[in-house]
Tab-separated table of C-alpha atoms and ligand atoms in Angstrom:
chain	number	residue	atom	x	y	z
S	1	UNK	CA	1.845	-5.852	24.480
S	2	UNK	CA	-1.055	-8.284	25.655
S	3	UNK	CA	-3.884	-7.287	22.950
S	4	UNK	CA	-7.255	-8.861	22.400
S	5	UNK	CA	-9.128	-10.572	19.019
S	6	UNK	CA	-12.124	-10.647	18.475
S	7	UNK	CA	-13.193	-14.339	18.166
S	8	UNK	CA	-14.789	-14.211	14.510
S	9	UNK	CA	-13.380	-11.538	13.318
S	10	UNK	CA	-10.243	-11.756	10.683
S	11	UNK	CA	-9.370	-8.047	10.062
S	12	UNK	CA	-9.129	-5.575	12.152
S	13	UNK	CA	-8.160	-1.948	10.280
S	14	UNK	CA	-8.326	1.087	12.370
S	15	UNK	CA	-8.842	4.307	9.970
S	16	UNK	CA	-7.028	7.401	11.393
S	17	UNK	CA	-5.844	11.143	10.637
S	18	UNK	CA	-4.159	13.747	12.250
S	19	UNK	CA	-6.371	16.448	11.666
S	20	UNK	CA	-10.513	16.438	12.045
S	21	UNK	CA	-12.858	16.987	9.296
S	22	UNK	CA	-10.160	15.476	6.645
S	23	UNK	CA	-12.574	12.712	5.641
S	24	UNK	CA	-12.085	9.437	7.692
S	25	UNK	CA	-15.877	9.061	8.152
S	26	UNK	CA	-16.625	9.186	4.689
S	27	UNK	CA	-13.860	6.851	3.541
S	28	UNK	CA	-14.621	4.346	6.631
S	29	UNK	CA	-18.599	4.085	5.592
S	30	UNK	CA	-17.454	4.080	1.709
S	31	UNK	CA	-14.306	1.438	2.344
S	32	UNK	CA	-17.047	-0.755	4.587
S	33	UNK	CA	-19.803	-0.672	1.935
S	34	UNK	CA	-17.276	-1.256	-1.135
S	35	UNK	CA	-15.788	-4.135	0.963
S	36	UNK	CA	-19.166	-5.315	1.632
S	37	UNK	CA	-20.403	-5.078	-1.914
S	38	UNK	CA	-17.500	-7.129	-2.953
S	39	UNK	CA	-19.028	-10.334	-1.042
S	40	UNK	CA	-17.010	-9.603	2.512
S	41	UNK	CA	-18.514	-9.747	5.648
S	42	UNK	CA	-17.710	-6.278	7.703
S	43	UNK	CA	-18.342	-4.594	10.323
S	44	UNK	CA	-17.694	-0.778	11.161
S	45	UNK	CA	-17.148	0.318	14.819
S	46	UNK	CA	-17.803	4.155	14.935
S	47	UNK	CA	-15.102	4.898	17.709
S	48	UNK	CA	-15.347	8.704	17.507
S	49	UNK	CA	-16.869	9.254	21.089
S	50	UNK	CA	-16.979	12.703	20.748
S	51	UNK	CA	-18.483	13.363	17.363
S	52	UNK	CA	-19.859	10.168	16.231
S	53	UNK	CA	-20.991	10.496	12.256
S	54	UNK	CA	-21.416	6.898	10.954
S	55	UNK	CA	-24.712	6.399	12.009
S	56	UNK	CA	-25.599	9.819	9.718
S	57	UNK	CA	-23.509	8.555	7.004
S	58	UNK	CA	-25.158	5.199	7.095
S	59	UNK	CA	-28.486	6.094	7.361
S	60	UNK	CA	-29.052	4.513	10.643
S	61	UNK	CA	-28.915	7.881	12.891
S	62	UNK	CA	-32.032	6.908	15.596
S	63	UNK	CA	-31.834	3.435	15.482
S	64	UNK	CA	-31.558	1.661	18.813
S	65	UNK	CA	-29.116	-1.951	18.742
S	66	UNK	CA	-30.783	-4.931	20.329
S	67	UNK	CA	-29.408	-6.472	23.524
S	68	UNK	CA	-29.049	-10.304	23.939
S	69	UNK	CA	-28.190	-12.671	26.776
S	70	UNK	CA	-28.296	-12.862	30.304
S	71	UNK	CA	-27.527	-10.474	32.888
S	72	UNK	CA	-23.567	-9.595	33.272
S	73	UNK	CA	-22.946	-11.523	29.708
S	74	UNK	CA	-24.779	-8.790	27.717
S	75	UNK	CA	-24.147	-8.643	23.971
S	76	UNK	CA	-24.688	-5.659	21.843
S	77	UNK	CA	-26.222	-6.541	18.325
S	78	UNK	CA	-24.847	-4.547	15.694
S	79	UNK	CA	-27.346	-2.492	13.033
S	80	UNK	CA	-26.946	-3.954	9.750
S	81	UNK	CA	-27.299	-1.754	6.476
S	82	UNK	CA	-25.827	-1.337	2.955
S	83	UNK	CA	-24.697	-4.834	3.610
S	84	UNK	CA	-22.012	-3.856	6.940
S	85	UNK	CA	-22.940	-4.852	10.905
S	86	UNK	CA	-22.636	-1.383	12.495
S	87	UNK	CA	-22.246	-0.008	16.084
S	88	UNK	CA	-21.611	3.408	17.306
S	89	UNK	CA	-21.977	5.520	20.773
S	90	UNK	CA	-23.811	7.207	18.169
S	91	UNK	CA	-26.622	4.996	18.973
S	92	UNK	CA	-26.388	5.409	22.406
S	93	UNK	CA	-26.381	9.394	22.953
S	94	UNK	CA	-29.546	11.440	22.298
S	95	UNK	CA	-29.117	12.855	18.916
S	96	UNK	CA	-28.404	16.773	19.919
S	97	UNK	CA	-26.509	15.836	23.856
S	98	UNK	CA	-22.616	16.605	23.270
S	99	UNK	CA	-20.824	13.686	24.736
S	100	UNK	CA	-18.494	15.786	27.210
S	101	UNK	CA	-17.015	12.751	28.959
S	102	UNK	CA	-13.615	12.558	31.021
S	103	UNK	CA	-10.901	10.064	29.292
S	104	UNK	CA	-12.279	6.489	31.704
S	105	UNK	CA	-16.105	7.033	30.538
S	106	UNK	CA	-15.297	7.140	27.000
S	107	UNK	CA	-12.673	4.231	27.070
S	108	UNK	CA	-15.339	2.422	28.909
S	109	UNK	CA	-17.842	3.069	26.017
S	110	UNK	CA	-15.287	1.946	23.535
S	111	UNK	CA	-14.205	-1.568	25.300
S	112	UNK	CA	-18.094	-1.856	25.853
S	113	UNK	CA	-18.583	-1.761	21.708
S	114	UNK	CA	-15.378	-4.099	20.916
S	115	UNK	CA	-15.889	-6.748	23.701
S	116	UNK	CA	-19.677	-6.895	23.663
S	117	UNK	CA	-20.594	-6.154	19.886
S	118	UNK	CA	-22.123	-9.576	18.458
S	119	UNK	CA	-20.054	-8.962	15.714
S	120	UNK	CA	-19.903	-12.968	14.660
S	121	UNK	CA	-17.472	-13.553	11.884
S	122	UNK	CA	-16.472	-10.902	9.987
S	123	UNK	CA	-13.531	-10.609	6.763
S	124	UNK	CA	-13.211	-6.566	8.240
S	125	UNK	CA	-13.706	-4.417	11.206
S	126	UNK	CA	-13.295	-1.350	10.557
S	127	UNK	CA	-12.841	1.378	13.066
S	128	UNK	CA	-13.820	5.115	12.539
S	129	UNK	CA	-11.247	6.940	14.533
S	130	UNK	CA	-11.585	10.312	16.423
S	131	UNK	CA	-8.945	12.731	14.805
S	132	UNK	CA	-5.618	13.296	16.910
S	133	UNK	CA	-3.761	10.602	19.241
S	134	UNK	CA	-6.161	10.443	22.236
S	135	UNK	CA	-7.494	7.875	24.602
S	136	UNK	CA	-9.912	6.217	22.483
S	137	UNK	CA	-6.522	5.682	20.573
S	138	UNK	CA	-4.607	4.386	23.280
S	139	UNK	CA	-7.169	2.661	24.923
S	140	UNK	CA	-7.806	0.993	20.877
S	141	UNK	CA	-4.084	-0.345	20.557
S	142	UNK	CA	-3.809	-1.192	24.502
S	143	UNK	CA	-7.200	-3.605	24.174
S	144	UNK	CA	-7.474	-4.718	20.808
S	145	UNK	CA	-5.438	-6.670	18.226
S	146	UNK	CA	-5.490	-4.197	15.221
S	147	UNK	CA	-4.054	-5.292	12.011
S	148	UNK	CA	-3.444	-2.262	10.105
S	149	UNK	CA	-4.256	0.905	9.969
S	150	UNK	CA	-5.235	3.522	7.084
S	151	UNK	CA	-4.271	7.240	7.064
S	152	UNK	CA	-6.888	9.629	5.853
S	153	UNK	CA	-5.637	13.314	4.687
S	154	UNK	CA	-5.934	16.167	2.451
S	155	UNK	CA	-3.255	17.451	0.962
S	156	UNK	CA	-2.899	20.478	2.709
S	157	UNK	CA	0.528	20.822	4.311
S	158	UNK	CA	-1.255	21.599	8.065
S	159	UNK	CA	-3.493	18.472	7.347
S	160	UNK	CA	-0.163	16.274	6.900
S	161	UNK	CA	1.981	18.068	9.561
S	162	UNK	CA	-0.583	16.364	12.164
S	163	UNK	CA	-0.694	13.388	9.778
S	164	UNK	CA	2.732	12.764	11.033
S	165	UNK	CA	1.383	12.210	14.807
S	166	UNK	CA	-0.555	9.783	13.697
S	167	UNK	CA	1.460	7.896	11.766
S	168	UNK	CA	4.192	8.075	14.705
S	169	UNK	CA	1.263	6.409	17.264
S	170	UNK	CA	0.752	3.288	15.201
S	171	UNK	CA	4.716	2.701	14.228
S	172	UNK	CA	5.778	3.669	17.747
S	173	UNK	CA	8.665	0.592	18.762
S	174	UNK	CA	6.427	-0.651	21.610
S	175	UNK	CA	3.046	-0.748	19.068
S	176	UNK	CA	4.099	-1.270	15.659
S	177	UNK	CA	0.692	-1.659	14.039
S	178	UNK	CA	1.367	-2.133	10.285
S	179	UNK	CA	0.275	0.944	8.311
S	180	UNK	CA	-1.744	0.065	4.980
S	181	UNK	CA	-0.856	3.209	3.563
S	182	UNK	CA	-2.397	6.963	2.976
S	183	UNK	CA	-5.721	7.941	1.614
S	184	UNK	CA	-5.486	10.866	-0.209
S	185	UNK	CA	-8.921	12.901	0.304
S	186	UNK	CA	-10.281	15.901	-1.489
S	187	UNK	CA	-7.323	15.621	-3.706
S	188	UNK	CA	-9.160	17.559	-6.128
S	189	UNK	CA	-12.002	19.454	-7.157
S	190	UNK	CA	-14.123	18.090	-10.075
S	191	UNK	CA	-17.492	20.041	-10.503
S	192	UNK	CA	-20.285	17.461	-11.383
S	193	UNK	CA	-21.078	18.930	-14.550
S	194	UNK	CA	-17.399	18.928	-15.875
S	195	UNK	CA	-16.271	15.557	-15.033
S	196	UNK	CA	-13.099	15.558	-16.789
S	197	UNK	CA	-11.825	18.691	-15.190
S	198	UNK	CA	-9.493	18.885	-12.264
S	199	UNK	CA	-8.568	22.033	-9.832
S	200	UNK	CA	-6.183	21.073	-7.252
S	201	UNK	CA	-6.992	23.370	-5.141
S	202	UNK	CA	-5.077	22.026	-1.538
S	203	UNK	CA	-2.462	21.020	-3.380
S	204	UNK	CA	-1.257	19.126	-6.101
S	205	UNK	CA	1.885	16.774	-4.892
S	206	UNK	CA	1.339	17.250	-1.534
S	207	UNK	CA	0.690	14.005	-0.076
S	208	UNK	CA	2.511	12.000	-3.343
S	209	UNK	CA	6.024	13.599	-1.601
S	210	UNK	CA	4.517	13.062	2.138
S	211	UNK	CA	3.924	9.239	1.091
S	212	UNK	CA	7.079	8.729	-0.441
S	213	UNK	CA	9.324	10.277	2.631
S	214	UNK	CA	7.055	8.471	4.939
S	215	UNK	CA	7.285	5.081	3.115
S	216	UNK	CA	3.945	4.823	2.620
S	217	UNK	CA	1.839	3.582	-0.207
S	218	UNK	CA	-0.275	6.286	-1.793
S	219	UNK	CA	-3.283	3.769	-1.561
S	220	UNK	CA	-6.130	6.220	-3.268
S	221	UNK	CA	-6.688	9.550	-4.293
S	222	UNK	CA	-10.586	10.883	-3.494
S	223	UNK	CA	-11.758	14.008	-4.911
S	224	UNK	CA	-13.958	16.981	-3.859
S	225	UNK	CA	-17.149	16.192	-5.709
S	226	UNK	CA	-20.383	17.678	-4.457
S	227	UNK	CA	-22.137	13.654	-4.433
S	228	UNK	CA	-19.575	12.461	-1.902
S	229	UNK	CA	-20.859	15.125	0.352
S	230	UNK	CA	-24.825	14.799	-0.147
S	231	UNK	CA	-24.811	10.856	0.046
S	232	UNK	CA	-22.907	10.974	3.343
S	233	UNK	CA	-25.610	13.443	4.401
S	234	UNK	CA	-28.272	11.127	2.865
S	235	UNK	CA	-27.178	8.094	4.393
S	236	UNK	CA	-26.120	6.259	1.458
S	237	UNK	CA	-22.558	6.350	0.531
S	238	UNK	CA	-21.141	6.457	-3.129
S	239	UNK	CA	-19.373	3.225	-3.266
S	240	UNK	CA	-23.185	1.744	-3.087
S	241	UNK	CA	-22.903	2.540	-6.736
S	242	UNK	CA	-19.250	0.799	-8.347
S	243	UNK	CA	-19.555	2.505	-11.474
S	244	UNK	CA	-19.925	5.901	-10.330
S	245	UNK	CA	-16.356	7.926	-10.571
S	246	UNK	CA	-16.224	8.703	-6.621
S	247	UNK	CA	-17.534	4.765	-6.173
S	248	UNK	CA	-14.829	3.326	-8.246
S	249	UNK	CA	-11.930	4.826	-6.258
S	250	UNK	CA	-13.673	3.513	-3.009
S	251	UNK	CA	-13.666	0.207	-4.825
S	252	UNK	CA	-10.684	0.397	-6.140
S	253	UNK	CA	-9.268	1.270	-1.841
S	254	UNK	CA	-11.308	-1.727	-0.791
S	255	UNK	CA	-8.948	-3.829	-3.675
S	256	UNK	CA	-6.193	-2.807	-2.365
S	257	UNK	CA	-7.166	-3.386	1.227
S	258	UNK	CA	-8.052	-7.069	0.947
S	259	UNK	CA	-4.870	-7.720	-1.139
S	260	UNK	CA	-3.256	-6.391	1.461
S	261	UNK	CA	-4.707	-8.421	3.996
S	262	UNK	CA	-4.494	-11.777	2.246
S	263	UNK	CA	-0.835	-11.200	1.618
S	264	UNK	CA	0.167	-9.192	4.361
S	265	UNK	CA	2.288	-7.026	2.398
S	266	UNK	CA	1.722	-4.688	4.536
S	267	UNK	CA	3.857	-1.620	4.810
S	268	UNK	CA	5.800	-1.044	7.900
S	269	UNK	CA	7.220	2.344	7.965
S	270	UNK	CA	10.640	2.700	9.383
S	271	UNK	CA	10.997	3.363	13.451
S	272	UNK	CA	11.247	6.091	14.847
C	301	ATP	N1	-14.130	13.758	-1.076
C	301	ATP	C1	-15.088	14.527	-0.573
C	301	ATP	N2	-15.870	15.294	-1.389
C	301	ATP	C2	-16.834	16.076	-0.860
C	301	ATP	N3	-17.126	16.171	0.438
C	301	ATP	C3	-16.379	15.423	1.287
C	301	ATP	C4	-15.344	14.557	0.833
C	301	ATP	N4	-14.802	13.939	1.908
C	301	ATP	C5	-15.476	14.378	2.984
C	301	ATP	N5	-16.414	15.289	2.624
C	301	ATP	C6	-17.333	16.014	3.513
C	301	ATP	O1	-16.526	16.719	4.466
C	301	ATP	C7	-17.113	16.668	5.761
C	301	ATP	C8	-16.114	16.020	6.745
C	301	ATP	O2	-15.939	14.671	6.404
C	301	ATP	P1	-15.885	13.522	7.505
C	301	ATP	O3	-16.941	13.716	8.530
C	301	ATP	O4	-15.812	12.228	6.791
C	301	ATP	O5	-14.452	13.867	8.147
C	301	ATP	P2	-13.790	13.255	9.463
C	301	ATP	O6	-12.311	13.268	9.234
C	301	ATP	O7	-14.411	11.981	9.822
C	301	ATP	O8	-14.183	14.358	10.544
C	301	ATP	P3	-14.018	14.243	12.147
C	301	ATP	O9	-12.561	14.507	12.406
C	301	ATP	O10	-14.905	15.330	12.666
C	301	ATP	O11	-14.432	12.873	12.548
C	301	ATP	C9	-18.403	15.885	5.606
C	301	ATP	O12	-19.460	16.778	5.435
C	301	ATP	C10	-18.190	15.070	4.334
C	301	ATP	O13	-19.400	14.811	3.652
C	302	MG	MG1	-15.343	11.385	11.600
């Protein structure tokens, strides 16, 4: 298949899950500012048309991206904060409008924010996926030379049965996008005040067995903790601070992502 790159850009990582609301938001903006704090140069592509939380999460909701050069050769300039070059339809849609678009307008949006995003050289791009298999997906692996791609979900068993789907999209014969492996998220519960105690409430080997019948590498485990929640809210993710519990496992995923990448050990799961 006849994909694009992005001239500049080294990376490209698409984070995806099967299921909404599992956490890929929170682990894109957290992977992007870890990876960023580490001395990369990223950039996160907010590619959820429909529900588009990065801005929020980055504490850039309102902001309006630049536009350079001349007419027909427009380029978008990404938002920079916490370190990471951001876009987003996010940043095009009034704030409160539901983006109810038919399949072309939103691919349209998408190929608008890959091919025209002054991204200039980045380490990472990361893309923030819509859940499911839909077509900002297709339209994603049709256009654009993706690299890898990161599986966000909780352990519960109707979180990982749609896992599967995704999964299947990215290691399909004809697209064979390597998979980096599975983000466990809101493996556990901690309470902030108890730090050392666990409840695994969703779960406790769920997606250890999932990973290892898949082939995958269990990349990180992410708990439930109340912070993760209201710094997402407040527009400045955990991983800002490494030595915070919830920012060390982001850190530790961004590790694991750029050894990956260097090496390309990356993890192709068997055909289906
Ligand atoms: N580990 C966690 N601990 C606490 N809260 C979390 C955690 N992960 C995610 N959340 C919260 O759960 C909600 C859903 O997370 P998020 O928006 O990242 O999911 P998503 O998979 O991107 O959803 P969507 O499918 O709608 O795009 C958010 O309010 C987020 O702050
Ligand atoms: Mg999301």
């Amino acid at each position: 298949m006849q994909t694009q790159k992005i001239p500049g850009v080294k990376h490209v990582i698409a984070v995806a899950s099967g299921k909404g609301g599992v956490g890929k938001s929170t682990v894109t903006a957290n992977l992007a500012v870890a990876l960023a704090k580490q001395g990369y140069k990223v950039g996160l592509l907010d590619a959820d048309i429909y529900g588009p939380s990065i801005p929020k999460m980055m504490g850039v909701e309102g902001e309006q991206p630049g536009v350079t050069g001349t007419q027909g050769e427009e380029r978008i300039i990404p938002i920079e904060q916490h370190g990471v070059k951001i876009l987003s339809i996010g940043f095009f849609l009034p704030a409160k409008d539901p983006a109810i678009w038919r399949g072309p307008m939103a691919s349209n949006a998408l190929k608008q924010l890959m091919n025209q995003g002054q991204w200039g050289e980045l380490d990472f791009l990361l893309i923030d996926l819509p859940p499911g298999t839909g077509d900002i997906h297709i339209t994603l692996i049709n256009e654009l030379h993706v690299n890898g791609a990161i599986i966000v979900s909780t352990p519960q068993q109707v979180a990982l049965a749609s896992a599967i789907k995704g999964l299947n999209m990215f290691r399909n014969k004809d697209i064979h996008i390597p998979i980096l492996g599975l983000v466990e998220n809101m493996a556990w519960f901690t309470p902030e005040q108890h730090p050392d105690e666990k409840y695994f409430i969703f779960g406790k080997e769920n997606c250890e067995k999932f990973a290892k019948e898949e082939g995958l590498e269990l990349l990180e485990r992410i708990p439930v903790v109340q912070g993760i929640s209201e710094s997402g809210d407040a527009g400045e993710p955990v991983s800002m601070d490494s030595d915070s519990i919830t920012g060390k496992a982001f850190h530790a995923l961004a590790e694991k992502v750029v050894t990956f990448s260097s090496t390309k050990r990356f993890y192709y799961v068997k055909d289906n």
